[in-house]
Amino acid sequence: QVQLVQSGAEVKKPGASVKISCKASGYTVTSYTVHWVRQAPGQRLEWMGWINAANNTEYSQKFQGRVTITRDTSASTANMELSSLRSEDTAIYYCAREGRRGSYYSYWGQGTLVTVSS
Amino acid sequence: DIQMTQSPSTLSASVGDRVTITCRASQSISSWLAWYQQKPGKAPKLLIYKASSLESGVSSRFSGSGSGTEFTLTISSLQPDDFATYYCQQYNSYPLTFGGGTKVEIK
């Protein structure tokens, strides 16, 4: 069955970068678009960007210039790197795979907590 | 950006109750709307896509309706496992956006 397994929790200082991985199994990683969504404490879910089957990326304007999404096809892994971290970036970060019929999310990773604190 | 507004933000209900949650979009999104259920410490779970299509494996007590700017999620008979937070998401245009959530609590 389809599974997305993310890397573990991170604690970072302001100004640092964080890179989170999302390992896919149960499907061909080059066949579906993978998105990254975050959820800050008490906040709504927030879309960050995606990487599609053709290895193209699109990012939310909010994160443009700070976020980079990549894919390692041989490792069936999608990665999300967020730079210039600030305290407001403290959140749970999820990878999620699109459904067969649109940009909704049929499958989610378990989430990775990123804490930004001095 | 398309703003998604859910109401109510919190709902108290009893097992067996019929529950309705509303999601409004700031502009028309046709039927490009999904609903998710999220429990504490867990990732969201897809319930409904394209406004009214039930995801495979999801209980038929969940149903969705609406188009354009107004949508509803209905739970026909609330079960103990249904106490959770529910989110809508539009995928008509980028940036994809979510509603603020509706927490369904035990009355």
PDB file of C-alpha atoms in Angstrom, chain A residues 29-109:
ATOM      1  CA  VAL A  29       7.393   8.313  -7.214  1.00  0.00           C
ATOM      2  CA  THR A  30       7.694   9.741 -10.719  1.00  0.00           C
ATOM      3  CA  SER A  31       3.997   9.160 -11.399  1.00  0.00           C
ATOM      4  CA  TYR A  32       2.407  11.583  -8.942  1.00  0.00           C
ATOM      5  CA  THR A  33       2.919  15.115  -7.700  1.00  0.00           C
ATOM      6  CA  VAL A  34       4.058  15.466  -4.105  1.00  0.00           C
ATOM      7  CA  HIS A  35       3.138  18.573  -2.134  1.00  0.00           C
ATOM      8  CA  TRP A  36       4.424  20.041   1.091  1.00  0.00           C
ATOM      9  CA  VAL A  37       1.956  21.485   3.599  1.00  0.00           C
ATOM     10  CA  ARG A  38       2.652  22.870   7.032  1.00  0.00           C
ATOM     11  CA  GLN A  39       0.591  23.407  10.178  1.00  0.00           C
ATOM     12  CA  ALA A  40       1.808  25.919  12.726  1.00  0.00           C
ATOM     13  CA  PRO A  41       0.413  25.702  16.280  1.00  0.00           C
ATOM     14  CA  GLY A  42      -3.184  26.860  16.299  1.00  0.00           C
ATOM     15  CA  GLN A  43      -3.036  27.775  12.609  1.00  0.00           C
ATOM     16  CA  ARG A  44      -4.707  26.367   9.539  1.00  0.00           C
ATOM     17  CA  LEU A  45      -2.951  24.082   7.101  1.00  0.00           C
ATOM     18  CA  GLU A  46      -0.769  26.010   4.672  1.00  0.00           C
ATOM     19  CA  TRP A  47       0.358  24.911   1.222  1.00  0.00           C
ATOM     20  CA  MET A  48       4.055  25.442   0.487  1.00  0.00           C
ATOM     21  CA  GLY A  49       4.737  23.919  -2.911  1.00  0.00           C
ATOM     22  CA  TRP A  50       4.953  20.808  -5.068  1.00  0.00           C
ATOM     23  CA  ILE A  51       7.181  18.754  -7.287  1.00  0.00           C
ATOM     24  CA  ASN A  52       5.522  16.953 -10.163  1.00  0.00           C
ATOM     25  CA  ALA A  53       6.182  13.841 -12.183  1.00  0.00           C
ATOM     26  CA  ALA A  54       8.306  15.815 -14.659  1.00  0.00           C
ATOM     27  CA  ASN A  55      10.474  17.164 -11.814  1.00  0.00           C
ATOM     28  CA  ASN A  56       9.027  20.649 -12.165  1.00  0.00           C
ATOM     29  CA  THR A  57       8.336  22.659  -9.036  1.00  0.00           C
ATOM     30  CA  GLU A  58       5.914  25.364  -7.990  1.00  0.00           C
ATOM     31  CA  TYR A  59       6.077  27.294  -4.759  1.00  0.00           C
ATOM     32  CA  SER A  60       3.742  29.457  -2.772  1.00  0.00           C
ATOM     33  CA  GLN A  61       4.670  33.089  -3.157  1.00  0.00           C
ATOM     34  CA  LYS A  62       4.827  33.292   0.631  1.00  0.00           C
ATOM     35  CA  PHE A  63       7.833  30.962   0.654  1.00  0.00           C
ATOM     36  CA  GLN A  64       9.390  31.910  -2.681  1.00  0.00           C
ATOM     37  CA  GLY A  65      13.132  32.265  -2.313  1.00  0.00           C
ATOM     38  CA  ARG A  66      13.235  30.313   0.961  1.00  0.00           C
ATOM     39  CA  VAL A  67      11.860  26.905  -0.037  1.00  0.00           C
ATOM     40  CA  THR A  68      13.358  24.306  -2.347  1.00  0.00           C
ATOM     41  CA  ILE A  69      11.663  21.014  -3.170  1.00  0.00           C
ATOM     42  CA  THR A  70      13.691  18.272  -4.817  1.00  0.00           C
ATOM     43  CA  ARG A  71      13.303  14.606  -5.619  1.00  0.00           C
ATOM     44  CA  ASP A  72      15.731  11.705  -5.527  1.00  0.00           C
ATOM     45  CA  THR A  73      14.127   9.213  -7.871  1.00  0.00           C
ATOM     46  CA  SER A  74      16.585   6.417  -7.096  1.00  0.00           C
ATOM     47  CA  ALA A  75      15.697   6.715  -3.392  1.00  0.00           C
ATOM     48  CA  SER A  76      11.955   7.297  -4.021  1.00  0.00           C
ATOM     49  CA  THR A  77      12.279  10.384  -1.859  1.00  0.00           C
ATOM     50  CA  ALA A  78      11.039  13.945  -2.045  1.00  0.00           C
ATOM     51  CA  ASN A  79      12.816  16.600  -0.009  1.00  0.00           C
ATOM     52  CA  MET A  80      11.861  20.038   1.214  1.00  0.00           C
ATOM     53  CA  GLU A  81      14.433  22.558   2.374  1.00  0.00           C
ATOM     54  CA  LEU A  82      13.418  25.782   4.105  1.00  0.00           C
ATOM     55  CA  SER A  83      16.054  28.416   4.729  1.00  0.00           C
ATOM     56  CA  SER A  84      16.388  31.586   6.816  1.00  0.00           C
ATOM     57  CA  LEU A  85      14.258  30.039   9.530  1.00  0.00           C
ATOM     58  CA  ARG A  86      12.423  32.236  12.014  1.00  0.00           C
ATOM     59  CA  SER A  87      10.326  31.429  15.041  1.00  0.00           C
ATOM     60  CA  GLU A  88       7.137  31.646  12.955  1.00  0.00           C
ATOM     61  CA  ASP A  89       8.348  28.641  10.959  1.00  0.00           C
ATOM     62  CA  THR A  90       7.845  26.403  14.002  1.00  0.00           C
ATOM     63  CA  ALA A  91       5.302  23.927  12.674  1.00  0.00           C
ATOM     64  CA  ILE A  92       4.569  20.380  11.664  1.00  0.00           C
ATOM     65  CA  TYR A  93       5.560  19.858   8.043  1.00  0.00           C
ATOM     66  CA  TYR A  94       3.766  17.240   5.955  1.00  0.00           C
ATOM     67  CA  CYS A  95       4.425  15.760   2.564  1.00  0.00           C
ATOM     68  CA  ALA A  96       1.305  14.628   0.751  1.00  0.00           C
ATOM     69  CA  ARG A  97       0.618  12.841  -2.513  1.00  0.00           C
ATOM     70  CA  GLU A  98      -1.996  14.076  -4.910  1.00  0.00           C
ATOM     71  CA  GLY A  99      -5.066  12.056  -5.685  1.00  0.00           C
ATOM     72  CA  ARG A 100      -5.762  10.498  -9.070  1.00  0.00           C
ATOM     73  CA  ARG A 101      -8.142  13.263 -10.080  1.00  0.00           C
ATOM     74  CA  GLY A 102      -6.703  16.517  -8.776  1.00  0.00           C
ATOM     75  CA  SER A 103      -4.635  18.432  -6.257  1.00  0.00           C
ATOM     76  CA  TYR A 104      -6.254  17.026  -3.159  1.00  0.00           C
ATOM     77  CA  TYR A 105      -4.285  14.734  -0.903  1.00  0.00           C
ATOM     78  CA  SER A 106      -5.023  11.035  -0.816  1.00  0.00           C
ATOM     79  CA  TYR A 107      -1.907  10.154   1.174  1.00  0.00           C
ATOM     80  CA  TRP A 108       0.047  12.023   3.825  1.00  0.00           C
ATOM     81  CA  GLY A 109       3.326  11.542   5.599  1.00  0.00           C
TER      82      GLY A 109
END
